């Protein structure tokens, strides 16, 4: 099986998801036109709601397909506009009758644009995707003492803005120390009352911590927590945390990853291994069958943006490699 998603975000580009579906159809058309009968049936999946922009959680079409969520729960999900998934699928004629969880495929390979800058920066056409980063999202609330910015001596302050900035710096240093695939982001800081001459009473910020290795992700989380405890005592503030999301890293099938690499080389495409920084339907399929992904470059690393672009020759290289990978996998008795 191959495939991807055809939903998008409101300001999305035309390649995210659609490439994997259209290339899958192209694979089947190419087989038909050339009278190639694969040794196993090929299927192209169009998974519902990969982005999660309207209905939460994201990737729930593929999650339902593999049995991670039951169909009724998915159909009863209400979106940000008050619409129910089941009603909307009915409306567009997509409410199918096939039972879920469905039969696990022999293997799953998804072609997708990288949505990041790495392949383009390295001048490489094909990414053999090794897995998907684990993700830890937390909301941190810091309560301090609001006071006059002119009259409060520095030594007597309990300043949530200082603590928030300190946490952002700590995260940057942590990512630098860990190196490898560690990334950390403070994407949002709200200060209250948010005035120029007032030491704030409260700060609320978000932490986005990702790594491809679960042990390192857990170590980073523990270090951050320990740092928050130290800040509490040194600054005389109180800090509470709330987990917003937590996904373990997914490791793709080594046999398929190296097959993608060797087929790329055979077809004269430059290739490198890289992890995915974004979530994809393939990570759900990895629960039930040998799975991997093929990436092609995104110009300037831009995605979720109408300016998203991938050059035609790179799209073609990815689709050809998908064809060869699928036909080779079809011919394998077992994948292990
Ligand atoms: Zn996508």
XYZ file of C-alpha atoms and ligand atoms in Angstrom, residues 5 16-17 50-51 112 280, ligand 1:
8
model
C -3.690 12.564 2.562
C 1.623 18.391 1.038
C -0.203 15.053 0.990
C -4.203 14.046 8.431
C -3.684 17.696 9.301
C 5.828 13.147 0.724
C 2.658 11.632 8.808
Zn 1.307 16.013 4.824
